[in-house]
Short mmCIF file of C-alpha atoms and ligand atoms in Angstrom, two decimals:
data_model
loop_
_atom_site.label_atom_id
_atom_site.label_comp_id
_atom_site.label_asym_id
_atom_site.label_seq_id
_atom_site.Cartn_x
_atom_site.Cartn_y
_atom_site.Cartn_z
CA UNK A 20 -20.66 -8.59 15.67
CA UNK A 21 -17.38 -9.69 16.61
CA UNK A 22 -18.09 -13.64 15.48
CA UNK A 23 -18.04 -11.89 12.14
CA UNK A 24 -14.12 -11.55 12.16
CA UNK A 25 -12.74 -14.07 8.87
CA UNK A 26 -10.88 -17.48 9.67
CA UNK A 27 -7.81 -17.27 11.91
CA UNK A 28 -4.99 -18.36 9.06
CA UNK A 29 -1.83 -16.78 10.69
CA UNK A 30 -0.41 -17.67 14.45
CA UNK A 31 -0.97 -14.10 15.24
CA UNK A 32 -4.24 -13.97 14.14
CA UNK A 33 -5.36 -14.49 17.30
CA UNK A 34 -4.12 -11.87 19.15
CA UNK A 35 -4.17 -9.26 16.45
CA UNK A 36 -8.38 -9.92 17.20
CA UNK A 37 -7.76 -10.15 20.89
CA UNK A 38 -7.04 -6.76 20.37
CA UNK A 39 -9.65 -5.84 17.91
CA UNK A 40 -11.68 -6.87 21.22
CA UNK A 41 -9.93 -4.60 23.39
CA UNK A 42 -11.11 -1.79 21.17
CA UNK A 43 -14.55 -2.79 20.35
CA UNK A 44 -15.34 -2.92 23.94
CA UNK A 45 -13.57 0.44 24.91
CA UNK A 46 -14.95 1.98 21.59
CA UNK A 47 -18.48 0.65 22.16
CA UNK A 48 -19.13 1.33 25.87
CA UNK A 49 -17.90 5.20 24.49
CA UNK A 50 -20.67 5.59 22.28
CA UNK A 51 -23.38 4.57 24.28
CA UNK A 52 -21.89 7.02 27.21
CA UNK A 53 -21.62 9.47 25.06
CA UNK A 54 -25.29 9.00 23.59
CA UNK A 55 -26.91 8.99 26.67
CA UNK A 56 -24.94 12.05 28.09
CA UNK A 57 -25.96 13.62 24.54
CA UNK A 58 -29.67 13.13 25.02
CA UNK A 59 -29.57 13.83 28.53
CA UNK A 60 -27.96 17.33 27.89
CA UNK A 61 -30.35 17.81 25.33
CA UNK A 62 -33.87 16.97 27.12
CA UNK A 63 -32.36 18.34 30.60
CA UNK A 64 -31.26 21.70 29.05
CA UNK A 65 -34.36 22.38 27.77
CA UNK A 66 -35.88 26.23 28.10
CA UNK A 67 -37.82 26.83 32.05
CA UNK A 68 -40.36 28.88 32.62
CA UNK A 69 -38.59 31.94 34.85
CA UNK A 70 -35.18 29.80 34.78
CA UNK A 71 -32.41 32.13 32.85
CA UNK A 72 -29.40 30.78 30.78
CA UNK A 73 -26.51 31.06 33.01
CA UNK A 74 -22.63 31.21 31.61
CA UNK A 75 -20.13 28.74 33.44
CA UNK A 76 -16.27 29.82 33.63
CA UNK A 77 -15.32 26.66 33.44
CA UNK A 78 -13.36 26.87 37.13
CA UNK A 79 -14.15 25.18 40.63
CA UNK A 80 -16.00 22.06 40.41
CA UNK A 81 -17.14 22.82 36.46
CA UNK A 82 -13.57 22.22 34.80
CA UNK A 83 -13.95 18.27 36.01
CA UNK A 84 -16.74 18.48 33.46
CA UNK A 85 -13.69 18.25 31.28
CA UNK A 86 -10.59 16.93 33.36
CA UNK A 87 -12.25 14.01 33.86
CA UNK A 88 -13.58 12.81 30.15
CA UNK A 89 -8.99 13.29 29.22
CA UNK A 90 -8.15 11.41 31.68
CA UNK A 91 -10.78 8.62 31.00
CA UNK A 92 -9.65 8.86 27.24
CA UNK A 93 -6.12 8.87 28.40
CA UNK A 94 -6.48 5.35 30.38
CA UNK A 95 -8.33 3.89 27.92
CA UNK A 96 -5.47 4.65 25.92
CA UNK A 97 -2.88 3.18 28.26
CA UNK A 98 -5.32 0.16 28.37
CA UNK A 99 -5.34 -0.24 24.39
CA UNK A 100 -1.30 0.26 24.53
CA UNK A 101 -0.69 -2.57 26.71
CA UNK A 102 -3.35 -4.60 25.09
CA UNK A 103 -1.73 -4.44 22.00
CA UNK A 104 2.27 -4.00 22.64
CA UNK A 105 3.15 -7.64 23.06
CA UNK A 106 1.30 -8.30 19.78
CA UNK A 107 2.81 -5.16 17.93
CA UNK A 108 6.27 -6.65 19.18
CA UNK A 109 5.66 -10.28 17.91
CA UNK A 110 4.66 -9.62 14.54
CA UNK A 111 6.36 -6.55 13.33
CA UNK A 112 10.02 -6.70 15.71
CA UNK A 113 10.69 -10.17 15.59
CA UNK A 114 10.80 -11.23 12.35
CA UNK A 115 11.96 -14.69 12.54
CA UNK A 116 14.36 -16.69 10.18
CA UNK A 117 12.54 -17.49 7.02
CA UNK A 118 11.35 -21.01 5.66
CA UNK A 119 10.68 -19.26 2.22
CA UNK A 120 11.19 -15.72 1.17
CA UNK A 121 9.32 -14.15 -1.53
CA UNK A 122 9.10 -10.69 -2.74
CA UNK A 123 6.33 -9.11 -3.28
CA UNK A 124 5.52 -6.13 -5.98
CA UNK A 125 2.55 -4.21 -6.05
CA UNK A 126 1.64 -2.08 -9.12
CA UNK A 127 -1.00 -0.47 -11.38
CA UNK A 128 -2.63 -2.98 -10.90
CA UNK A 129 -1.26 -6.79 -10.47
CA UNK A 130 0.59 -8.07 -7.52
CA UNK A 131 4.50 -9.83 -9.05
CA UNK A 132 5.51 -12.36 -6.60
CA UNK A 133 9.28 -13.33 -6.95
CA UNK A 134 11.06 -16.44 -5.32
CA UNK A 135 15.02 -16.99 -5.19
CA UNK A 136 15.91 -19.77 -7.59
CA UNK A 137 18.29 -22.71 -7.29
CA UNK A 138 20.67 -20.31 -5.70
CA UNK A 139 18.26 -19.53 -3.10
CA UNK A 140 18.89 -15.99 -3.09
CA UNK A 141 16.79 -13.58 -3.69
CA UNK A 142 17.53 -11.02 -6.53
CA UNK A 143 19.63 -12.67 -8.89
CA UNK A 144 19.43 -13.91 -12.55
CA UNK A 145 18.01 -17.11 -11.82
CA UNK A 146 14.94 -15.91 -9.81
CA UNK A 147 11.38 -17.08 -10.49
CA UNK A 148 8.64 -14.48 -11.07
CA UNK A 149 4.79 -15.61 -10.18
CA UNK A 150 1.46 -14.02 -10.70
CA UNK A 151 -0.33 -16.31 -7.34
CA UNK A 152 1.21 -15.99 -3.78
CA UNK A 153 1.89 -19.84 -3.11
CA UNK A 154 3.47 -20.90 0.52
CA UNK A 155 3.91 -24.23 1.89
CA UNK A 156 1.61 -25.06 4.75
CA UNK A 157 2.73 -24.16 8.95
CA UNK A 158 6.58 -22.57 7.58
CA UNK A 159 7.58 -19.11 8.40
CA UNK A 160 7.69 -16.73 5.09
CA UNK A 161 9.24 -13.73 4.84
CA UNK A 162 8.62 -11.14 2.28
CA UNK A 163 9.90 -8.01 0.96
CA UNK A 164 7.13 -5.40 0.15
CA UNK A 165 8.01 -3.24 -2.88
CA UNK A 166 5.44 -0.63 -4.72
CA UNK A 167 6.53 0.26 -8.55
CA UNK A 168 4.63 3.22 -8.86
CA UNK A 169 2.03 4.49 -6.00
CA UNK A 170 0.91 3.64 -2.94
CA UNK A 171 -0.46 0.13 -2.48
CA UNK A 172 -1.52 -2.37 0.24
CA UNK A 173 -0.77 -5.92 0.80
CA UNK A 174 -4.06 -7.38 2.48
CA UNK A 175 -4.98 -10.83 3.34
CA UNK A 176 -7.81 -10.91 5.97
CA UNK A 177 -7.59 -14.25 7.06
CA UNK A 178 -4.06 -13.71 8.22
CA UNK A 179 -4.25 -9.98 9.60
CA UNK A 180 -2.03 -8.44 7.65
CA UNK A 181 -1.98 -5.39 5.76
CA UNK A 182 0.90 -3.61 4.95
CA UNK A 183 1.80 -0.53 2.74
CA UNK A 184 3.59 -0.80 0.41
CA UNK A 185 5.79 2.44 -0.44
CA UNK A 186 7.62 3.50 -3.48
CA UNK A 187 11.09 3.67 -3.12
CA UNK A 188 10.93 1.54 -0.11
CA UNK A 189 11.63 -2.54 0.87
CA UNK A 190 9.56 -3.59 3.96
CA UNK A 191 10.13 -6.64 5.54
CA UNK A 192 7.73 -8.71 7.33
CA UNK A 193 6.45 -11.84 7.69
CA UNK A 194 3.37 -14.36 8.50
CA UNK A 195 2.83 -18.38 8.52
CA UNK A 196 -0.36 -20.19 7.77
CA UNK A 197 -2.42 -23.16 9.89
CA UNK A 198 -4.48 -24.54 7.07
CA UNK A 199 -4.20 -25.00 3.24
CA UNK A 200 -6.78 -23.39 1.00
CA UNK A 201 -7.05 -20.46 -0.88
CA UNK A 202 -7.31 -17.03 0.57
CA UNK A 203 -8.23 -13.77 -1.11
CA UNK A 204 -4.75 -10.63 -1.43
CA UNK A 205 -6.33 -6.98 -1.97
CA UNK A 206 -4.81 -3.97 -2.28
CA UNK A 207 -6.14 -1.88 0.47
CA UNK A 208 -5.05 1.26 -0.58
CA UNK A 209 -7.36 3.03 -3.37
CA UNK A 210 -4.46 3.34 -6.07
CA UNK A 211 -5.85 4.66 -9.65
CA UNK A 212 -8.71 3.23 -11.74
CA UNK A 213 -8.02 -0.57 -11.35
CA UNK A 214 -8.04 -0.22 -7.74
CA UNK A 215 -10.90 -2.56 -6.95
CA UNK A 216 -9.34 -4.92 -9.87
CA UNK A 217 -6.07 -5.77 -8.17
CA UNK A 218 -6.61 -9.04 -6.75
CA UNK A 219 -4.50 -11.67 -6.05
CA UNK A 220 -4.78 -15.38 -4.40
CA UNK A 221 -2.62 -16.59 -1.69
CA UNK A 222 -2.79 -20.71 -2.00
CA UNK A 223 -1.30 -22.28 1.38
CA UNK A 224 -0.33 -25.98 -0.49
CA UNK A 225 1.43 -28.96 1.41
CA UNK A 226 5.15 -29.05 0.95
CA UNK A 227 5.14 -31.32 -1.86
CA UNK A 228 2.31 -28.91 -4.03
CA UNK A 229 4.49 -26.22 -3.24
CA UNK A 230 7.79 -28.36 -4.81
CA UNK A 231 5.81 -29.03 -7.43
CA UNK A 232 4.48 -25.41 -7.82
CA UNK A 233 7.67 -23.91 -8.07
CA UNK A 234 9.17 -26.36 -10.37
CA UNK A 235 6.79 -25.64 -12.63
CA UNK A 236 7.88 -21.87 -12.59
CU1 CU B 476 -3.03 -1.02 -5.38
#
């Protein structure tokens, strides 16, 4: 199932499914343990002839029936943790200095994309508003997640992310890309009506489409 997982676009793609492995496993070896302990309790609890329900106080050797399934759950969760910390630390703590910044602006229902202009800063007069996400190929880009009205999502599979995006809120984060193309945004977030309607495209171009791109803003 896992060779179902989309194309790796971002450099942290990678691990972000590394750990997506981590869990699958854990998850999956879970629920067949606890089908077959399910069945077996089932079938091996069955009535007796002459054999009487008895009631356990749950002391002695009985409350391991429970002590041990925490602690199991409790290293599996240490296991996940450490898994997943190192990848949790590169993508959302160090956000590294930006080849392009864009802000992005989610809302009922159309994601606003907004680059600085010749001043390249962003959030002055001369900025330049988009309705596609475009990035040059293998730079860093950091953006600023904004939400206008609700709750929304940013989502792009192919690069692992997906980030709320909160009302009254900024968020900063970033990604970078490995291949041109064009690769599906979403909202992941149901928002109102148009929910399933707010699309967007993220279009990785070479350096000189993206020039071109944005001076055609
Ligand atoms: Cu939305």
């Amino acid at each position: 199932m896992l060779h179902y997982l989309p194309f790796q676009l971002s450099s942290f793609a990678g691990d972000i499914d590394q750990v997506i492995r981590v869990i699958y496993y854990i998850v999956g070896t879970w629920f067949v343990a606890a089908e077959v302990i399910l069945f077996w309790l089932i079938f091996g609890s069955r009535s007796k002839p002459g054999v009487r329900a008895a009631w356990l106080p749950g002391t002695g050797r009985a409350k391991w029936a429970v002590l041990a399934p925490v602690c199991a759950v409790l290293a599996c969760d240490l296991i996940i943790e450490k898994a997943s910390s190192p990848t949790w630390e590169y993508v959302k703590l160090d956000i590294p200095h930006p080849d392009v910044e864009v802000k992005i602006e989610a809302r009922q229902f159309a994601w606003i994309f907004t680059y600085p202009g010749k001043d390249g800063i962003l959030g002055t007069e001369d900025d330049l508003v988009a309705k596609e996400l475009h990035v040059p190929v293998n730079k860093k880009v950091v953006f600023h997640l904004e939400a206008a009205d609700v709750l929304h999502n940013f989502y792009v599979k192919d690069l692992r992310l997906k980030q709320d995006a909160v009302p009254g809120r900024s968020i900063k984060g970033w990604f970078d890309t490995n291949t041109e193309g064009t690769y599906e945004i979403a909202c992941a977030e149901i928002c109102g009506k148009g929910h399933t309607l707010m699309g967007s495209k993220l279009v990785v171009d070479s350096n000189e489409a993206y020039q071109s791109f944005l001076a055609a803003l």
